[in-house]
Amino acid sequence: MYFWSYPRIYFIIMDSTILEKKLADQEKQLQEMKSKLEKVTDFIENATVPLHWINDEGIVTWANQAELNLLGYTKEEYIGQSIIQFHKDKKGIEELLFRLKNNEIVNNHASQLITKDGQFKDVLISSSSLFQNGKFIHTRCFTRDISDIRREEEQKTKERQNARKSIEESEIRSRLAIEAAEMGAFDWDLSNQVFFSSQRLIEIFGFTDPATSHANLINTFHPDDKPLRDKAVADCLSKGSLVYEARVIWPDKSIHWVRVYGKITYDEKDQPKRMFGIVTDITEQKEAELILKEDARKIRIILESLPQMAWTAYPNGAVNYFSKNWYEYTGQQPEEELLSSWNAVWHPDLTSYAKEKWAEAIRTGMPYEVENLAKRAADGIYRWMSIKAVPLKNAEGDILMWAGSITDIHEQKTFAEKLEQKISERTKQLKQSQMDMAELNNVLAEKNFELEKQNSELTSFTYIASHDLQEPIRKIHTFSQLILEREQDQLSKMATDYLNRITSASIRMKQLVEAFLNYSRIGNASIILEPTDLNVILQETIKSLAESIQEKQAVIEVGELPIIQGSSIQLQQLFINLIGNAIKYCKPNVCPIVEVQAHKLSDKEIGITGSEATDYWNIRIQDNGIGFDQEHAAKIFEVFQRLHNKNEYAGTGIGLSICKKIVLAHKGYITATGDLGVGSVFMIYFPVKI
Amino acid sequence: MNYTSLLLVDDDPDDLLLFSEALNEIEAHVSYESVPDGIEALKKLTSATHIPQLIFLDLNMPIMHGFECLKRIKANELLQKIPIIIFTTSSSPLDINTAKHLGASAYLCKPMHFNHLCEHLKSILSGVVELTSGFKIIDPI
């Protein structure tokens, strides 16, 4: 505060208005100064820059709000306190105060303040001292909070350190990689031509001495490859990188292949500064490549010589060669792109399948085989081809290439097709004739059935007819008889005679009908075959024929007869007829002798073929009767066939037919042998097993 | 036993005549009736106050076959016991068997000779031929 004394009053008798005006002016000035003071005070108090005063004892005598805010203290906590306690470096601040007291100006003294919550704040203190009359009043301190700046600086430093570390690490990694790959590395300073190379690189060039010079290395390049190398290096300067493969000749004269990579770095003026690079020994790969190329060449020579079309493909399945024959057949031009050349030739229908199969073959490494149609250039016709390919593998089993062939199988395929067609035709024909056969069989079976039906109808017809015929016959006979009996006396001789004839005719008719009935009965029902003892049958027969045996004084000699499968009723009938005949057809005045013998014979002995049985019982009935002419041997078995008229010997002419029918029903055979005037022999054959 | 009442079931008029002639011939003292078919026979049998002691039954008859008639008679409780003689032309073993199977008492083939018929009737009516125990095939003479 400035006090200024009131100027001496020498205008006492002045005009009051002038006095008033002066007062007013002074009042106004006072107000202005007050206002200015307020503004300045406000400015200082509320400035965002921390300000404070410190007296000679180091006590804070005043601080503005910014200072308080910086440290987080209230006025009471800060003002009146020793400044030292608020600094970390207490000694430093004491020193500072000392200097300030000596009227030194402090600019940007770095220090760390302790905030209310115990944190350290990096600050810069600038201070100047106020002296009055040579006395130190206080320092005017101005604090600059640089904690943010400090932090940024620390951050930047850390980043720089990290960056440096990662560069170091990647350097190490590259080095390791290069070492692991057994690659040699080099670093060529283009400005001073200083060439650094790793030990490995030296070795790749065939040397061992680490001090081997750049020139020495370059000299190892094969004379044929040197130009290539030189050009690559020259180009690199403009391109920025190089890569080449070349041969080097080692000191021991062995040839090795190297691959060199190089990269240029530029200076600030964009001039080439250094070349970094790596070198790899690729001798092994190169040699393998050459072998492969040589193999491929040899294979191609062989493929060219084949009559088929041939092709080769890379391991990935892409075709890389066709033989001459392919171009000839397909009409494709050698200059055309191989894949499109391939695709243009095949029939679209089968191609997607073929492609699938090829993809599978590539994937599995298994041999490839499909059939497809290829268009022939000469006539535009599609012909069947068999396309095959096999993989060529190295010792490790990796596929190096595919070798394929295309074989024209058109003839075989169409032939096979034609054959198949023919076969199916034949099969159809066969089926047809089988069906026809079946049809015929059916027809046959039908006809058979009809025939059987007819037969059975016939048989039953015969049966019924015979049966029904018996009625009237009986009546004729009976009534004729009755007349004869009852009207005996009334009848004339002629009438009697005629009636007698009628009677005997009716008897004869009855016999015929009965015989016929018998005959038909044999075909009618299916006979039940049981074991039948022929000895018993014969005894019964003899009993039945007792009357005529007695009458004719016949002798029946019967040997041991077998038991056969048969119907006793029918067999009875059979023997009654045969032995009855033998007795009936005896020589006059000669006692009939009938012999019945049995023998077992094989079918071969008898002369029977095609029968189911192999052995037969032969029953032989021999008589000493009148015999017959062998000429009629077959006839006598026919129905109603008689060799004599009824006056000579009675008979129906059915007896032997019945015998034949019975024998046939027993699956046997009957034959007759006659010797006129000597006798007859009837042979019956019964199968031993039916 | 002596049979005194008969029933003849036959459609053939000649046979009917011969039958009665035979009865006369043997002087059988029987009352006999005849019907021409099975239907009539059953009618008579089921309605008659007087049931015959013996039935002669032909086979080949119109409308109803003899066997059908036989079956029906045998099925009737009241008529079951009457002995039935099958009197037919047929000598078929099949018919004979069927007759036996259906319960006929005897089987007689109509003979060729008139006097054979007389003989048969005599022996039947006088009871010589046993009709109540089992089935008999009356032998041709």
PDB file of C-alpha atoms in Angstrom, chain A residues 327-471:
ATOM      1  CA  TYR A 327      -1.635 -84.187 -81.111  1.00  0.00           C
ATOM      2  CA  GLU A 328      -2.175 -86.425 -84.096  1.00  0.00           C
ATOM      3  CA  TYR A 329      -5.360 -87.964 -82.769  1.00  0.00           C
ATOM      4  CA  THR A 330      -6.941 -84.890 -81.259  1.00  0.00           C
ATOM      5  CA  GLY A 331      -5.803 -82.441 -83.882  1.00  0.00           C
ATOM      6  CA  GLN A 332      -4.813 -80.074 -81.070  1.00  0.00           C
ATOM      7  CA  GLN A 333      -1.950 -77.681 -81.692  1.00  0.00           C
ATOM      8  CA  PRO A 334       1.212 -78.069 -79.619  1.00  0.00           C
ATOM      9  CA  GLU A 335       1.195 -74.359 -78.878  1.00  0.00           C
ATOM     10  CA  GLU A 336      -2.173 -74.500 -77.201  1.00  0.00           C
ATOM     11  CA  GLU A 337      -2.430 -74.357 -73.474  1.00  0.00           C
ATOM     12  CA  LEU A 338      -2.243 -77.882 -72.189  1.00  0.00           C
ATOM     13  CA  LEU A 339      -5.260 -77.783 -69.901  1.00  0.00           C
ATOM     14  CA  SER A 340      -7.596 -76.390 -72.504  1.00  0.00           C
ATOM     15  CA  SER A 341      -6.181 -78.846 -74.993  1.00  0.00           C
ATOM     16  CA  TRP A 342      -7.100 -81.645 -72.607  1.00  0.00           C
ATOM     17  CA  ASN A 343     -10.575 -80.354 -71.832  1.00  0.00           C
ATOM     18  CA  ALA A 344     -11.568 -79.830 -75.436  1.00  0.00           C
ATOM     19  CA  VAL A 345     -11.162 -83.440 -76.360  1.00  0.00           C
ATOM     20  CA  TRP A 346     -13.324 -85.339 -73.892  1.00  0.00           C
ATOM     21  CA  HIS A 347     -17.024 -86.072 -74.068  1.00  0.00           C
ATOM     22  CA  PRO A 348     -18.903 -83.831 -71.619  1.00  0.00           C
ATOM     23  CA  ASP A 349     -21.053 -86.574 -70.098  1.00  0.00           C
ATOM     24  CA  LEU A 350     -18.254 -88.496 -68.442  1.00  0.00           C
ATOM     25  CA  THR A 351     -15.828 -85.687 -67.858  1.00  0.00           C
ATOM     26  CA  SER A 352     -16.998 -84.535 -64.434  1.00  0.00           C
ATOM     27  CA  TYR A 353     -16.694 -88.076 -63.153  1.00  0.00           C
ATOM     28  CA  ALA A 354     -13.213 -88.364 -64.627  1.00  0.00           C
ATOM     29  CA  LYS A 355     -12.205 -85.077 -63.009  1.00  0.00           C
ATOM     30  CA  GLU A 356     -13.441 -86.312 -59.638  1.00  0.00           C
ATOM     31  CA  LYS A 357     -11.470 -89.489 -59.969  1.00  0.00           C
ATOM     32  CA  TRP A 358      -8.349 -87.536 -60.974  1.00  0.00           C
ATOM     33  CA  ALA A 359      -8.659 -85.308 -57.940  1.00  0.00           C
ATOM     34  CA  GLU A 360      -8.964 -88.401 -55.798  1.00  0.00           C
ATOM     35  CA  ALA A 361      -5.879 -89.921 -57.369  1.00  0.00           C
ATOM     36  CA  ILE A 362      -3.877 -86.759 -56.743  1.00  0.00           C
ATOM     37  CA  ARG A 363      -5.040 -86.738 -53.159  1.00  0.00           C
ATOM     38  CA  THR A 364      -4.429 -90.372 -52.389  1.00  0.00           C
ATOM     39  CA  GLY A 365      -1.458 -91.042 -54.647  1.00  0.00           C
ATOM     40  CA  MET A 366      -3.199 -94.164 -55.938  1.00  0.00           C
ATOM     41  CA  PRO A 367      -3.060 -95.106 -59.627  1.00  0.00           C
ATOM     42  CA  TYR A 368      -5.715 -93.514 -61.778  1.00  0.00           C
ATOM     43  CA  GLU A 369      -7.961 -95.318 -64.250  1.00  0.00           C
ATOM     44  CA  VAL A 370     -11.110 -94.161 -66.019  1.00  0.00           C
ATOM     45  CA  GLU A 371     -12.847 -94.651 -69.331  1.00  0.00           C
ATOM     46  CA  ASN A 372     -14.012 -91.744 -71.406  1.00  0.00           C
ATOM     47  CA  LEU A 373     -14.860 -90.812 -74.985  1.00  0.00           C
ATOM     48  CA  ALA A 374     -12.338 -88.735 -76.948  1.00  0.00           C
ATOM     49  CA  LYS A 375     -13.162 -86.941 -80.154  1.00  0.00           C
ATOM     50  CA  ARG A 376     -11.020 -87.939 -83.088  1.00  0.00           C
ATOM     51  CA  ALA A 377      -9.984 -84.969 -85.201  1.00  0.00           C
ATOM     52  CA  ALA A 378      -9.988 -86.914 -88.475  1.00  0.00           C
ATOM     53  CA  ASP A 379     -13.715 -87.675 -88.462  1.00  0.00           C
ATOM     54  CA  GLY A 380     -15.161 -86.042 -85.377  1.00  0.00           C
ATOM     55  CA  ILE A 381     -16.220 -89.422 -83.971  1.00  0.00           C
ATOM     56  CA  TYR A 382     -15.965 -90.087 -80.256  1.00  0.00           C
ATOM     57  CA  ARG A 383     -14.024 -93.218 -79.467  1.00  0.00           C
ATOM     58  CA  TRP A 384     -13.727 -95.043 -76.148  1.00  0.00           C
ATOM     59  CA  MET A 385     -10.431 -94.524 -74.381  1.00  0.00           C
ATOM     60  CA  SER A 386      -8.919 -96.045 -71.278  1.00  0.00           C
ATOM     61  CA  ILE A 387      -7.033 -93.339 -69.395  1.00  0.00           C
ATOM     62  CA  LYS A 388      -4.474 -94.501 -66.874  1.00  0.00           C
ATOM     63  CA  ALA A 389      -1.839 -92.774 -64.791  1.00  0.00           C
ATOM     64  CA  VAL A 390       0.643 -93.902 -62.200  1.00  0.00           C
ATOM     65  CA  PRO A 391       2.587 -91.744 -59.759  1.00  0.00           C
ATOM     66  CA  LEU A 392       6.395 -91.782 -59.818  1.00  0.00           C
ATOM     67  CA  LYS A 393       7.704 -91.478 -56.308  1.00  0.00           C
ATOM     68  CA  ASN A 394      11.116 -90.837 -54.757  1.00  0.00           C
ATOM     69  CA  ALA A 395      12.678 -92.928 -52.029  1.00  0.00           C
ATOM     70  CA  GLU A 396      10.769 -91.044 -49.367  1.00  0.00           C
ATOM     71  CA  GLY A 397       7.467 -91.737 -51.044  1.00  0.00           C
ATOM     72  CA  ASP A 398       6.855 -88.211 -52.331  1.00  0.00           C
ATOM     73  CA  ILE A 399       5.254 -88.007 -55.729  1.00  0.00           C
ATOM     74  CA  LEU A 400       7.609 -86.443 -58.279  1.00  0.00           C
ATOM     75  CA  MET A 401       5.344 -86.676 -61.303  1.00  0.00           C
ATOM     76  CA  TRP A 402       2.469 -88.601 -62.888  1.00  0.00           C
ATOM     77  CA  ALA A 403       2.937 -90.634 -66.035  1.00  0.00           C
ATOM     78  CA  GLY A 404      -0.192 -91.380 -67.966  1.00  0.00           C
ATOM     79  CA  SER A 405      -1.437 -93.190 -71.041  1.00  0.00           C
ATOM     80  CA  ILE A 406      -4.555 -93.080 -73.166  1.00  0.00           C
ATOM     81  CA  THR A 407      -5.393 -96.337 -74.919  1.00  0.00           C
ATOM     82  CA  ASP A 408      -7.985 -96.688 -77.655  1.00  0.00           C
ATOM     83  CA  ILE A 409     -10.381 -99.389 -76.433  1.00  0.00           C
ATOM     84  CA  HIS A 410     -13.197 -98.577 -78.766  1.00  0.00           C
ATOM     85  CA  GLU A 411     -13.201-101.922 -80.536  1.00  0.00           C
ATOM     86  CA  GLN A 412     -13.092-103.926 -77.319  1.00  0.00           C
ATOM     87  CA  LYS A 413     -15.716-101.797 -75.644  1.00  0.00           C
ATOM     88  CA  THR A 414     -18.115-101.880 -78.533  1.00  0.00           C
ATOM     89  CA  PHE A 415     -17.339-105.524 -78.967  1.00  0.00           C
ATOM     90  CA  ALA A 416     -18.019-106.136 -75.316  1.00  0.00           C
ATOM     91  CA  GLU A 417     -21.198-104.143 -75.704  1.00  0.00           C
ATOM     92  CA  LYS A 418     -22.184-106.051 -78.800  1.00  0.00           C
ATOM     93  CA  LEU A 419     -21.385-109.261 -76.993  1.00  0.00           C
ATOM     94  CA  GLU A 420     -23.466-108.239 -74.059  1.00  0.00           C
ATOM     95  CA  GLN A 421     -26.228-107.344 -76.415  1.00  0.00           C
ATOM     96  CA  LYS A 422     -26.002-110.703 -78.104  1.00  0.00           C
ATOM     97  CA  ILE A 423     -25.983-112.440 -74.766  1.00  0.00           C
ATOM     98  CA  SER A 424     -29.016-110.586 -73.576  1.00  0.00           C
ATOM     99  CA  GLU A 425     -30.734-111.363 -76.857  1.00  0.00           C
ATOM    100  CA  ARG A 426     -29.899-115.025 -76.519  1.00  0.00           C
ATOM    101  CA  THR A 427     -31.023-114.962 -72.945  1.00  0.00           C
ATOM    102  CA  LYS A 428     -34.273-113.405 -74.053  1.00  0.00           C
ATOM    103  CA  GLN A 429     -34.651-116.040 -76.732  1.00  0.00           C
ATOM    104  CA  LEU A 430     -33.900-118.725 -74.227  1.00  0.00           C
ATOM    105  CA  LYS A 431     -36.405-117.275 -71.809  1.00  0.00           C
ATOM    106  CA  GLN A 432     -38.900-117.134 -74.627  1.00  0.00           C
ATOM    107  CA  SER A 433     -38.380-120.757 -75.566  1.00  0.00           C
ATOM    108  CA  GLN A 434     -38.535-121.672 -71.922  1.00  0.00           C
ATOM    109  CA  MET A 435     -41.848-119.905 -71.757  1.00  0.00           C
ATOM    110  CA  ASP A 436     -42.926-121.657 -74.908  1.00  0.00           C
ATOM    111  CA  MET A 437     -41.881-124.911 -73.346  1.00  0.00           C
ATOM    112  CA  ALA A 438     -43.805-124.091 -70.234  1.00  0.00           C
ATOM    113  CA  GLU A 439     -46.710-123.146 -72.454  1.00  0.00           C
ATOM    114  CA  LEU A 440     -46.454-126.405 -74.308  1.00  0.00           C
ATOM    115  CA  ASN A 441     -46.180-128.263 -71.069  1.00  0.00           C
ATOM    116  CA  ASN A 442     -49.279-126.548 -69.885  1.00  0.00           C
ATOM    117  CA  VAL A 443     -51.074-127.452 -73.056  1.00  0.00           C
ATOM    118  CA  LEU A 444     -49.809-130.971 -72.680  1.00  0.00           C
ATOM    119  CA  ALA A 445     -50.896-131.152 -69.097  1.00  0.00           C
ATOM    120  CA  GLU A 446     -54.282-129.844 -70.098  1.00  0.00           C
ATOM    121  CA  LYS A 447     -54.588-132.346 -72.874  1.00  0.00           C
ATOM    122  CA  ASN A 448     -53.463-135.009 -70.490  1.00  0.00           C
ATOM    123  CA  PHE A 449     -56.020-133.972 -67.968  1.00  0.00           C
ATOM    124  CA  GLU A 450     -58.679-133.987 -70.612  1.00  0.00           C
ATOM    125  CA  LEU A 451     -57.588-137.383 -71.792  1.00  0.00           C
ATOM    126  CA  GLU A 452     -57.640-138.709 -68.282  1.00  0.00           C
ATOM    127  CA  LYS A 453     -61.022-137.234 -67.758  1.00  0.00           C
ATOM    128  CA  GLN A 454     -62.216-138.766 -70.968  1.00  0.00           C
ATOM    129  CA  ASN A 455     -60.678-142.001 -69.961  1.00  0.00           C
ATOM    130  CA  SER A 456     -62.267-141.992 -66.577  1.00  0.00           C
ATOM    131  CA  GLU A 457     -65.521-140.941 -68.171  1.00  0.00           C
ATOM    132  CA  LEU A 458     -65.111-143.736 -70.599  1.00  0.00           C
ATOM    133  CA  THR A 459     -64.289-146.132 -67.869  1.00  0.00           C
ATOM    134  CA  SER A 460     -67.192-145.032 -65.781  1.00  0.00           C
ATOM    135  CA  PHE A 461     -69.259-144.987 -68.909  1.00  0.00           C
ATOM    136  CA  THR A 462     -68.193-148.479 -69.560  1.00  0.00           C
ATOM    137  CA  TYR A 463     -68.958-149.284 -66.001  1.00  0.00           C
ATOM    138  CA  ILE A 464     -72.303-147.660 -65.981  1.00  0.00           C
ATOM    139  CA  ALA A 465     -73.157-149.105 -69.362  1.00  0.00           C
ATOM    140  CA  SER A 466     -72.241-152.560 -68.245  1.00  0.00           C
ATOM    141  CA  HIS A 467     -74.066-152.086 -65.048  1.00  0.00           C
ATOM    142  CA  ASP A 468     -77.162-150.779 -66.741  1.00  0.00           C
ATOM    143  CA  LEU A 469     -77.022-153.434 -69.386  1.00  0.00           C
ATOM    144  CA  GLN A 470     -77.285-156.110 -66.787  1.00  0.00           C
ATOM    145  CA  GLU A 471     -80.773-155.009 -65.896  1.00  0.00           C
TER     146      GLU A 471
END
